[in-house]
Coordinates of C-alpha atoms in Angstrom, one line a residue:
Chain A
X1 CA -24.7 -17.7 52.1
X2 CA -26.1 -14.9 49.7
X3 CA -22.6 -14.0 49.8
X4 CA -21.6 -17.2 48.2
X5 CA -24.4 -17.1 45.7
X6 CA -24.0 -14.0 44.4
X7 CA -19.9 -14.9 44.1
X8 CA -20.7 -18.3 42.6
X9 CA -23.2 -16.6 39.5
X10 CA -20.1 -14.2 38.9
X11 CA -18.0 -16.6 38.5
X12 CA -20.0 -18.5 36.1
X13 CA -21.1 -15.6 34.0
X14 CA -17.8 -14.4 34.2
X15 CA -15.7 -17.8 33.6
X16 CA -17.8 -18.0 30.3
X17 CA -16.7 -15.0 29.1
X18 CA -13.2 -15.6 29.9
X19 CA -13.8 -19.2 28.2
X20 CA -15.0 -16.8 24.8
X21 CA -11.7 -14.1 25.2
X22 CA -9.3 -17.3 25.8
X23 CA -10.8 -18.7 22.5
X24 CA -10.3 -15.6 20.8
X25 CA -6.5 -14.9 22.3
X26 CA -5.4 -18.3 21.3
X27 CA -5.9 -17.6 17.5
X28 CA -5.1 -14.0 17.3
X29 CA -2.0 -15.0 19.1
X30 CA -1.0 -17.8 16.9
X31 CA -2.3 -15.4 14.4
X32 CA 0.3 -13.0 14.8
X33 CA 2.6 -14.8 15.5
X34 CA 2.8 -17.7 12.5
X35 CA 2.4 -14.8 9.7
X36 CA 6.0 -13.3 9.5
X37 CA 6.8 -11.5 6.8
X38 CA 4.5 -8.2 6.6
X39 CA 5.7 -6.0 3.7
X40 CA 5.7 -2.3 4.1
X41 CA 3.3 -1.1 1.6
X42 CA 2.3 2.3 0.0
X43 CA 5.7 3.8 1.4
X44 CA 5.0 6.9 -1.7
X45 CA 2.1 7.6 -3.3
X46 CA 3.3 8.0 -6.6
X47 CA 5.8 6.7 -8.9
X48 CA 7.9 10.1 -9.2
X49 CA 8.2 12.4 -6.0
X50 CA 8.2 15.1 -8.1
X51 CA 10.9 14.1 -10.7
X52 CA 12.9 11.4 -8.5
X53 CA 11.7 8.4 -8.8
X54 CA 10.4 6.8 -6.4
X55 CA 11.1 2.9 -4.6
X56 CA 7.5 2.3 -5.8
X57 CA 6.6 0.3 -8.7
X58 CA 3.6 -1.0 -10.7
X59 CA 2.1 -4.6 -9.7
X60 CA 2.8 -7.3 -11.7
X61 CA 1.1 -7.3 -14.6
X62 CA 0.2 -3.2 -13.8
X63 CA 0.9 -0.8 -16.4
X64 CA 1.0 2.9 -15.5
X65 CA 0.5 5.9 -17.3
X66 CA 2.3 8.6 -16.6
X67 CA 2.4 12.7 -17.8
X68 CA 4.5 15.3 -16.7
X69 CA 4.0 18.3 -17.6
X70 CA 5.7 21.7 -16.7
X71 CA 4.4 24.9 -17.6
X72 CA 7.4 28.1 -18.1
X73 CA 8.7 30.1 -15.1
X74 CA 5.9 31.9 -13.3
X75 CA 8.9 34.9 -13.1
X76 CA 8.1 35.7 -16.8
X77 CA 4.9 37.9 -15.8
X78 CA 1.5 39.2 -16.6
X79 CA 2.1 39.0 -20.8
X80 CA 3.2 35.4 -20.4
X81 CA 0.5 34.6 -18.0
X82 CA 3.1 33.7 -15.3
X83 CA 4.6 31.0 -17.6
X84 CA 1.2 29.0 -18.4
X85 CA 2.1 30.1 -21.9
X86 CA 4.8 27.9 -22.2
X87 CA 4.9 23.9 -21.8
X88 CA 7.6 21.0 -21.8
X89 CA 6.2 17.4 -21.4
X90 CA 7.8 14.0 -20.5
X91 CA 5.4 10.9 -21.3
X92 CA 5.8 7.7 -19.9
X93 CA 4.9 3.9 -19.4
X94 CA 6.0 2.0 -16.8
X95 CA 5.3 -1.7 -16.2
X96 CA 5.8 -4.3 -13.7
X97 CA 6.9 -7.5 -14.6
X98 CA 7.1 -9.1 -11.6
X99 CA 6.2 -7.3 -7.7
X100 CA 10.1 -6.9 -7.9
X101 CA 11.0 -5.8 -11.8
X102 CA 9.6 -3.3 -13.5
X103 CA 10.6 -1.3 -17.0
X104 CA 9.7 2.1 -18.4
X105 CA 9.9 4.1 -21.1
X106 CA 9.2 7.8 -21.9
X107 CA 9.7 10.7 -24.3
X108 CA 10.4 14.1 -23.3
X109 CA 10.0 17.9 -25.3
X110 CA 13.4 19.4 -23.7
X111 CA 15.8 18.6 -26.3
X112 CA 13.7 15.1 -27.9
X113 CA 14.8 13.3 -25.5
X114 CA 13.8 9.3 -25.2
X115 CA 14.4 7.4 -22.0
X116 CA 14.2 3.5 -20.8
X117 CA 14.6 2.5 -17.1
X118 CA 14.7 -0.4 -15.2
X119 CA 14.3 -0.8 -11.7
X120 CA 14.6 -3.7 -8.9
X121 CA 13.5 -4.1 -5.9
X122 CA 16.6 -5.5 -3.6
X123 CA 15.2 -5.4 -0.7
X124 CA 11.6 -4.7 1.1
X125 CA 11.1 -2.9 4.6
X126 CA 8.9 -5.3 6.9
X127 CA 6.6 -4.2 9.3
X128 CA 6.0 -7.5 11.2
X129 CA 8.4 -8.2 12.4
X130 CA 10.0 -4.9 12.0
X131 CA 13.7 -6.6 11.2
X132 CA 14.2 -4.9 7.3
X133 CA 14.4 -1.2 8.4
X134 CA 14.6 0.1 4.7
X135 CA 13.3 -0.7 1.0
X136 CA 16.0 -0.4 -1.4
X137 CA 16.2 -0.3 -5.4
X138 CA 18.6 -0.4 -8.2
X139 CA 17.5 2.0 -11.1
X140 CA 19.1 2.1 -14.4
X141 CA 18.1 4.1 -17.1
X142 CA 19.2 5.6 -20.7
X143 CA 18.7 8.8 -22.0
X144 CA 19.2 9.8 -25.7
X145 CA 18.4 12.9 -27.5
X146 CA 17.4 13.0 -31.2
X147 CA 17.3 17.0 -31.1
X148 CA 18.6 18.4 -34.3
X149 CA 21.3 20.7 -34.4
X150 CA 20.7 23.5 -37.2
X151 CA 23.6 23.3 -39.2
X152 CA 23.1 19.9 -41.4
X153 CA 27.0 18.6 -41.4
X154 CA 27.4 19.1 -37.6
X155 CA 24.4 17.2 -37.2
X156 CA 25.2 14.3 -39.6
X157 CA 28.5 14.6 -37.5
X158 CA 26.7 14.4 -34.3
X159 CA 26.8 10.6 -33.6
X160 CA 24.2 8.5 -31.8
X161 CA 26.8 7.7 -29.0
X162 CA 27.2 11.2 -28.3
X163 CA 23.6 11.9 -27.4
X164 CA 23.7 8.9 -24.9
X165 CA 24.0 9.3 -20.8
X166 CA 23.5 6.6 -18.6
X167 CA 22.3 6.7 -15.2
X168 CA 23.0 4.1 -12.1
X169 CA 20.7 4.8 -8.8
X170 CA 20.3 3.2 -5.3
X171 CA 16.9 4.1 -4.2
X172 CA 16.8 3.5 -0.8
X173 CA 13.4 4.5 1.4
X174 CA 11.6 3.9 4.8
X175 CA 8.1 4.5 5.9
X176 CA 8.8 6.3 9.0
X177 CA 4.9 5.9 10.0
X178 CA 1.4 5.8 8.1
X179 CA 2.1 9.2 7.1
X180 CA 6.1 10.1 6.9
X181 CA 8.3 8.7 3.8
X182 CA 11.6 9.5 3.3
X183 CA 14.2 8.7 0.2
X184 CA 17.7 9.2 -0.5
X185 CA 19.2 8.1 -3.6
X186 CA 22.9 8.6 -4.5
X187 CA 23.6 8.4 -8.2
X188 CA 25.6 8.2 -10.7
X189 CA 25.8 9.6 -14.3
X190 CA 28.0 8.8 -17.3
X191 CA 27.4 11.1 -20.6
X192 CA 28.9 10.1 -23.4
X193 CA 29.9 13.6 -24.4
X194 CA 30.4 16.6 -22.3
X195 CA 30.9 20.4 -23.7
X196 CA 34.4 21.1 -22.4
X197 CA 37.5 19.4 -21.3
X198 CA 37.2 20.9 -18.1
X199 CA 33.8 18.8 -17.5
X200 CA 34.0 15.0 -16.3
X201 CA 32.0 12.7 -18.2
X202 CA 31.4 10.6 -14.7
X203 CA 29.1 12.7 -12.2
X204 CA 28.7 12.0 -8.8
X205 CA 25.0 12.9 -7.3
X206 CA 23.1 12.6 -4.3
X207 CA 18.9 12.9 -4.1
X208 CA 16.8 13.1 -1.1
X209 CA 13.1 14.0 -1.0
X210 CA 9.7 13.1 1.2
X211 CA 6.5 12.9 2.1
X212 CA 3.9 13.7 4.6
X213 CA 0.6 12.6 4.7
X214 CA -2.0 15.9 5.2
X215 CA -5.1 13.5 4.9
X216 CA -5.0 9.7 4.2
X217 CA -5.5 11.0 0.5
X218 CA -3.6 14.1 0.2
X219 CA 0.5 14.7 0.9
X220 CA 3.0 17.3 0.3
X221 CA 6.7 16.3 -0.7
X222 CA 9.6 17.7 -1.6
X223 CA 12.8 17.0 -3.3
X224 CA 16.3 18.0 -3.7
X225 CA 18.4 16.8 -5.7
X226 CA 22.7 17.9 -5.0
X227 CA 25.1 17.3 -7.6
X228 CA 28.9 17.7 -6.3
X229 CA 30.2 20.6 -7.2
X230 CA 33.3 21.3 -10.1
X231 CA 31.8 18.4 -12.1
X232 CA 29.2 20.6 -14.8
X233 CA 28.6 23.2 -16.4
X234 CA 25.5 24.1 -18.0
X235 CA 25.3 24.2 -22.3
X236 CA 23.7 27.3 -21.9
X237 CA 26.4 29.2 -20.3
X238 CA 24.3 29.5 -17.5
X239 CA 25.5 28.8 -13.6
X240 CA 24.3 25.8 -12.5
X241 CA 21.8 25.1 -9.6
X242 CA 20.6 22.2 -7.6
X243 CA 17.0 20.9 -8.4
X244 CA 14.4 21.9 -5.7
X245 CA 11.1 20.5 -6.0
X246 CA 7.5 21.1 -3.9
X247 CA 4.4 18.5 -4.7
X248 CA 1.1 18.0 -3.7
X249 CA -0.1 14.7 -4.1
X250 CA -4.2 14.0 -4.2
X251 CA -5.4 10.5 -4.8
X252 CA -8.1 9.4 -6.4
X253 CA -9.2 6.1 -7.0
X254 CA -7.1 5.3 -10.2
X255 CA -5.0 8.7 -10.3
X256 CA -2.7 10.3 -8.4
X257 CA -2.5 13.6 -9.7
X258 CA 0.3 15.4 -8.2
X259 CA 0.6 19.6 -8.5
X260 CA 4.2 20.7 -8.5
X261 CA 7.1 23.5 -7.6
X262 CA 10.5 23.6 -9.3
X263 CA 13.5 25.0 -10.4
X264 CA 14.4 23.0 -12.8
X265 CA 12.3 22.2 -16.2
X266 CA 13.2 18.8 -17.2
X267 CA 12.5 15.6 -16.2
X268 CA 15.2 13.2 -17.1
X269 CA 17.9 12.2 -14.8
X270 CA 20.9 13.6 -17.0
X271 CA 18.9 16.8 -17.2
X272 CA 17.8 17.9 -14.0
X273 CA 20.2 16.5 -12.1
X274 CA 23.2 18.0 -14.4
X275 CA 21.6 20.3 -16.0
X276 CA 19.0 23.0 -14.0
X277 CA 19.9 26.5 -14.9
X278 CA 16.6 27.9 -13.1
X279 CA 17.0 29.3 -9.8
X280 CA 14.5 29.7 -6.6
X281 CA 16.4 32.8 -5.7
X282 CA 15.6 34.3 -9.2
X283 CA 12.2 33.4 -9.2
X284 CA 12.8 30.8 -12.1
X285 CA 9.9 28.7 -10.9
X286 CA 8.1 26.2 -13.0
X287 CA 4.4 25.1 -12.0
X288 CA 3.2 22.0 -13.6
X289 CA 2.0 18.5 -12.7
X290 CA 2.0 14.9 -12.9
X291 CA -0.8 12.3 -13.6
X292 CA -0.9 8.8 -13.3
X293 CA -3.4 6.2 -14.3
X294 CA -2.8 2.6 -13.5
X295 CA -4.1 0.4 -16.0
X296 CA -4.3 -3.5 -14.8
X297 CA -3.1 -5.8 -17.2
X298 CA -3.4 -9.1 -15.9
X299 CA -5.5 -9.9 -13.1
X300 CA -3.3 -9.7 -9.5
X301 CA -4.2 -12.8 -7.5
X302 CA -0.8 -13.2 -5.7
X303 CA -0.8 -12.2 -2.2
X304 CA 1.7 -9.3 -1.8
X305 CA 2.0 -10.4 1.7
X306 CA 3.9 -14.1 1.3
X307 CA 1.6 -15.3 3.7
Chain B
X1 CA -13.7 -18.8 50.8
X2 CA -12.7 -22.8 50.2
X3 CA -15.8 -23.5 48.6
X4 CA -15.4 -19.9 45.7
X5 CA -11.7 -21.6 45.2
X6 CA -13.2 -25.1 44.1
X7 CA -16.0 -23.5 41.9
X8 CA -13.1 -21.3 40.4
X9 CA -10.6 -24.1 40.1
X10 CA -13.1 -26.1 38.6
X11 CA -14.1 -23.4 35.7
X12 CA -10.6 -23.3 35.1
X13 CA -9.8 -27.0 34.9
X14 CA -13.3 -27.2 32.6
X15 CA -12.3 -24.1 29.9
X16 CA -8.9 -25.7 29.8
X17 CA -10.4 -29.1 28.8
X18 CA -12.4 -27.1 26.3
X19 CA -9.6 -26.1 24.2
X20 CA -8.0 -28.8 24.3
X21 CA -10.8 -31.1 22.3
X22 CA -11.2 -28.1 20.4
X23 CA -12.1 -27.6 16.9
X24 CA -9.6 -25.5 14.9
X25 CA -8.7 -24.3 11.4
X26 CA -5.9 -22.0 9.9
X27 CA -7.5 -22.1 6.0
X28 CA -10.7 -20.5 6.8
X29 CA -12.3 -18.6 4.2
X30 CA -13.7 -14.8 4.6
X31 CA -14.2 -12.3 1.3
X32 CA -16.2 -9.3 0.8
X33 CA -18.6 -8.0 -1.8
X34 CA -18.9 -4.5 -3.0
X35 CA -21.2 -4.5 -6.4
X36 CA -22.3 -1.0 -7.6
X37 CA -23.2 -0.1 -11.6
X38 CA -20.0 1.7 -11.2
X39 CA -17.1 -0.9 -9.9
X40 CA -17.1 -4.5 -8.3
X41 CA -14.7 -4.8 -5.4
X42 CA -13.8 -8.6 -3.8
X43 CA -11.7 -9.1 -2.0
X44 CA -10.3 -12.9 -0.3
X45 CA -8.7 -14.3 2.3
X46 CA -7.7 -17.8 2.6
X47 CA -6.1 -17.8 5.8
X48 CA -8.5 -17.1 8.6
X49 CA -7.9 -18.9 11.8
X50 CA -11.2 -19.9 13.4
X51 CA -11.6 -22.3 16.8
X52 CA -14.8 -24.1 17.9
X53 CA -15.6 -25.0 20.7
X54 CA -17.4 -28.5 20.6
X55 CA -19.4 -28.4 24.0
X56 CA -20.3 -24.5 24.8
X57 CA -20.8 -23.4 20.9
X58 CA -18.6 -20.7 21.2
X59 CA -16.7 -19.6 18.2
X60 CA -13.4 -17.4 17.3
X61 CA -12.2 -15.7 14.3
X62 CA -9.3 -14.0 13.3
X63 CA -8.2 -12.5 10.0
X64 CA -5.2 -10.0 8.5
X65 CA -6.4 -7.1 6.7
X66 CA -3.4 -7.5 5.0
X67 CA -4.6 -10.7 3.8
X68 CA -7.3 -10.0 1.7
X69 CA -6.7 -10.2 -2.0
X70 CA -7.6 -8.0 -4.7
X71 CA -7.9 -8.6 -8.1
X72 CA -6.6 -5.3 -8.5
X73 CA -3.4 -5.0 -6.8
X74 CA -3.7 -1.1 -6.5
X75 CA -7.5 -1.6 -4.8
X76 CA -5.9 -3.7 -1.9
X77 CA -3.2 -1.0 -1.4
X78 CA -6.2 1.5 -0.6
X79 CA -8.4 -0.7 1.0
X80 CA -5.0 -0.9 3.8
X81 CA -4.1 2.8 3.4
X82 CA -7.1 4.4 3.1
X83 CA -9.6 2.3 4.6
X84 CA -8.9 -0.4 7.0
X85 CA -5.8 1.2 7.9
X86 CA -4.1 -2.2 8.7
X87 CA -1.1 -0.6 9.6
X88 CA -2.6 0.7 12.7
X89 CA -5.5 -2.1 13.0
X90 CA -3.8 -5.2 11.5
X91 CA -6.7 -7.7 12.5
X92 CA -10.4 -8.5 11.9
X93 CA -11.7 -10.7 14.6
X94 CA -15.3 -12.0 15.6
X95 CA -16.0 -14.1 18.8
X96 CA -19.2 -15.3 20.2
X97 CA -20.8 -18.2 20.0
X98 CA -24.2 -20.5 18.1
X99 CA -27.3 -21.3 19.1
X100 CA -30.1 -23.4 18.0
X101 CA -30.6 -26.9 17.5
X102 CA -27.8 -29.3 17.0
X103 CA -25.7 -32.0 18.3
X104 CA -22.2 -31.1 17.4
X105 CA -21.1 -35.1 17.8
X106 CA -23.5 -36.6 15.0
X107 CA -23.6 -35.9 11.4
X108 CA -25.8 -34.0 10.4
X109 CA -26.7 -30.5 8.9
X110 CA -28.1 -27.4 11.4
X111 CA -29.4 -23.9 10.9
X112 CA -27.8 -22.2 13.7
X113 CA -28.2 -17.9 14.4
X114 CA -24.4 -16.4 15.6
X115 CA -24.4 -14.1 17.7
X116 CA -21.3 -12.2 19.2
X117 CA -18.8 -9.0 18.4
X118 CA -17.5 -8.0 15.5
X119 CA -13.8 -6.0 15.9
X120 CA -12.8 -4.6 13.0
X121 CA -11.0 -1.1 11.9
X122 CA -10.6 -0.3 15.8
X123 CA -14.7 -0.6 16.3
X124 CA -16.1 -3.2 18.0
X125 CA -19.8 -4.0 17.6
X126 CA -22.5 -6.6 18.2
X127 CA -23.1 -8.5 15.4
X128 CA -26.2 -11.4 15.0
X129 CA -26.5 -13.4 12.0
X130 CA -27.7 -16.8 10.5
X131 CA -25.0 -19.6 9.2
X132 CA -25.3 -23.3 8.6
X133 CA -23.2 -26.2 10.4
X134 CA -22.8 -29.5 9.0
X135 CA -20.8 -32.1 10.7
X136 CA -20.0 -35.2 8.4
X137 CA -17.2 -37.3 9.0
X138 CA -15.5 -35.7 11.9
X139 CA -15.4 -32.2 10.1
X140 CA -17.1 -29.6 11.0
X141 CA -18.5 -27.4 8.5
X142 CA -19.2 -23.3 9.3
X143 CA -20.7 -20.7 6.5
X144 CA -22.8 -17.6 7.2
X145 CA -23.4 -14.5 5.0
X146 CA -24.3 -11.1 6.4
X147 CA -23.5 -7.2 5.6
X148 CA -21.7 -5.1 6.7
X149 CA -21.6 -0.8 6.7
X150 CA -17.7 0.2 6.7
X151 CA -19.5 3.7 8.5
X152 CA -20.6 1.5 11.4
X153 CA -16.9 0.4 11.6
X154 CA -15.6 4.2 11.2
X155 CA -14.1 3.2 7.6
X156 CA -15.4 6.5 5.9
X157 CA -15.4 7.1 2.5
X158 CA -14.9 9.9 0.6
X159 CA -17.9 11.3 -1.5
X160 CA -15.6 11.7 -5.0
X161 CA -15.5 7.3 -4.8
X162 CA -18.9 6.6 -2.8
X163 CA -21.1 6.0 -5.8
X164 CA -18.0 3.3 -6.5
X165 CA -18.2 1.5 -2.5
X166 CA -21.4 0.0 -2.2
X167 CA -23.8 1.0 1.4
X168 CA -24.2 -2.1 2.4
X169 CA -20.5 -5.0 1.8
X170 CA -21.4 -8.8 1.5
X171 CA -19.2 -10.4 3.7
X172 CA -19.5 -14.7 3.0
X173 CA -17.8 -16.9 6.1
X174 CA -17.0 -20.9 5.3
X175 CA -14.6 -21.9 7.7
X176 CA -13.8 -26.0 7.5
X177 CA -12.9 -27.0 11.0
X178 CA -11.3 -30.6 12.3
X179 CA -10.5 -31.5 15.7
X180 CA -7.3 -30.3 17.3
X181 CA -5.0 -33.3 17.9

């Protein structure tokens, strides 16, 4: 009889709490399984990789600030300080107009150079259910030089049109896990005016970098960027190499400050893709870094999650 | 033997009838409060599903990380990456149930205390607070305010933003419930 007692209080005690869990499974049930769509979110930190850009963009209504800087080759020595002596710059706005559009501009030393990008988001990796492997982006953006060539009739002679190259990008990314990222980008470039007859105007291109995750605040990436061979050559003289890049992204708050490794000095598309003379093998290695600073324009009261 | 099959048939035939007269909702409303000198945080969700139960008082939430909204878009990417980690933990959830004085099938206003567990970030903890139920007109009306310590939860934050995250988050419940049909 104790036997029964003792069975029946279990029971009770042990029904109610099944009568609490039961509540609790029906909802997070229906929870999970009435909200869909789940976006992948924060697949890079960053809005560059180290000069790629990234599938990332600003929010709506977000506008960030970007500077990249790159000191001179750290092969240059003691008397040059390792190259902190030296400095190109790219500045640069970008802005979302929508979660999907955004627009940029920016203004580089290397050769005056002005750029203007725009970049859509085709398609969004999901998480929940997992059924969009992949984010992918279309990029397009402009480069035009104003630098001015030393003799004053060649320049006058110089037309707009033949500073002009135009890139075309598929950005196409997946957030392997919390803390692995992966891009690859095939591109194409048209420049308006090439040195030789032996160069093609139409370049073919193909861009992969990463990231991992060292902290939920810290990564390292790297990028590399391949143009097909026979399609270049440099306006230096120079041989051409492929652009290898090591960063170190740290997150804070607003910034993302990210320290950098490369071979080449530029930061437009046209340029280092098609036009890195520096080499790893030769030590031609430029430290320098990027900072961003989102700035919120509008208030963002749209759930990112179409929930 | 017969006799433990009848008691357990009858708890099951009893909890079943219990959620079926069941009070739910799928437009509850949690949002948390972060106020420093330094930076206010808020952050809102309008889609918590929460279930009453009329006759034992007990009480469910659920709620998607991801479903809190920011003002600032880039403050709700870090509070998933960085803090909740939703990716990994994509729910909040409370379940437990009220006590104190109230008949749950009249009109009426009650000061109730909640009492129950709290799952968030991977942590679950014990959590007793005060709320308010008022039925009128076969709604049933749910609010409650309490803090919360994202440390308790293992939500750490790094010194650099601390002065920013306030010790102690404001978390305000109001959850509108109508019978199940």
């Amino acid at each position: 009889m104790r036997k029964i007692y003792f069975s029946l209080i279990c029971l009770i005690i042990s029904s109610q709490s099944i009568a609490q869990d039961s509540l609790l499974r029906s909802i997070s049930d229906s929870l999970s399984a009435a909200h869909g769509t789940q976006y992948v979110t924060g697949t890079f930190k960053a809005l560059y990789i180290v000069n790629m850009k990234t599938i990332e963009a600003p929010a709506a209504g977000a506008l960030n600030f970007e500077i990249q800087h790159r000191f001179g080759t750290i092969n240059q020595g003691a008397y040059h300080l390792w190259g902190l002596d030296f400095a190109t710059l790219r500045l640069g706005l970008d802005y979302g107009i929508s979660d999907r559009l955004s627009v940029g501009i920016g203004r580089s030393s290397v050769l005056e150079t002005f750029d203007g990008y725009v970049k859509y988001k085709l398609l969004r990796q999901t998480d929940n259910p997992a059924s969009v492997p992949v984010s992918i982006a279309l990029l397009g953006t402009t480069s035009y030089y104003t630098d001015k060539i030393a003799n004053p009739k060649l320049d006058s002679a110089f037309k707009s049109a033949y500073r002009l190259a135009y890139t075309a990008q598929i950005l196409i990314a997946r957030k392997f896990s919390s803390k692995l990222s992966f891009q690859i980008t095939p591109t194409f470039i048209h420049y308006n005016l090439v040195d030789s007859a032996s160069e093609h105007n139409n370049v073919f291109a193909l861009s992969a970098g990463g990231r991992f995750k060292i902290t939920k605040r810290m990564a390292i990436t790297a990028e590399y960027n391949y143009l097909f061979p026979n399609q270049l050559s440099s306006y230096t003289g120079l041989p051409l190499h492929n652009a290898l890049s090591f960063g170190w992204d740290i997150e804070t708050g607003g910034h993302v400050f990210q320290l950098v490794f490369t071979n080449a000095q530029t930061m437009n598309e046209p340029q280092y893709i098609g036009q890195t003379v520096g080499s790893w093998g030769n030590g031609d290695i430029y430290f320098g870094f990027n900072i961003s600073r989102i700035f919120n324009l509008k208030p963002h009261n749209k759930p990112k999650a179409q929930i | 033997m017969l006799l433990k099959y009848y008691i357990f048939l009858f708890t099951i035939f009893f909890s079943l009838k219990g959620i079926c007269q069941n009070y739910t909702t799928k437009t509850g409303f949690i949002g948390f409060y972060s106020k420093t000198p330094l930076e206010d945080i808020r952050g809102e969700n309008n889609q918590v599903y929460a279930v009453l139960d009329p006759a034992s008082h007990h009480m469910a939430f659920a709620a998607l990380l991801k479903g809190f909204i920011f003002p600032k878009e880039l403050m709700q990417t870090h509070f998933n990456e960085n803090y909740v980690e939703s990716d990994k933990f994509p729910k909040a959830t409370f379940s437990g149930s009220c006590t104190g004085d109230m008949d749950l099938s009249k009109d009426g206003i009650y000061q109730v205390v909640v009492k129950g567990d709290l799952s968030l970030h991977g942590v679950t903890k014990p959590l007793e607070t005060t709320g308010q139920i008022e039925v009128k007109n076969g709604k049933i009306t749910g609010s409650s305010a309490f803090k919360i310590k994202p440390e308790d939860y293992q939500i750490t934050i790094p010194s650099l933003v601390r002065e920013k995250i306030a010790q102690e988050i404001d978390v305000k419940v109001q959850i509108v419930w109508t019978r199940n049909t």
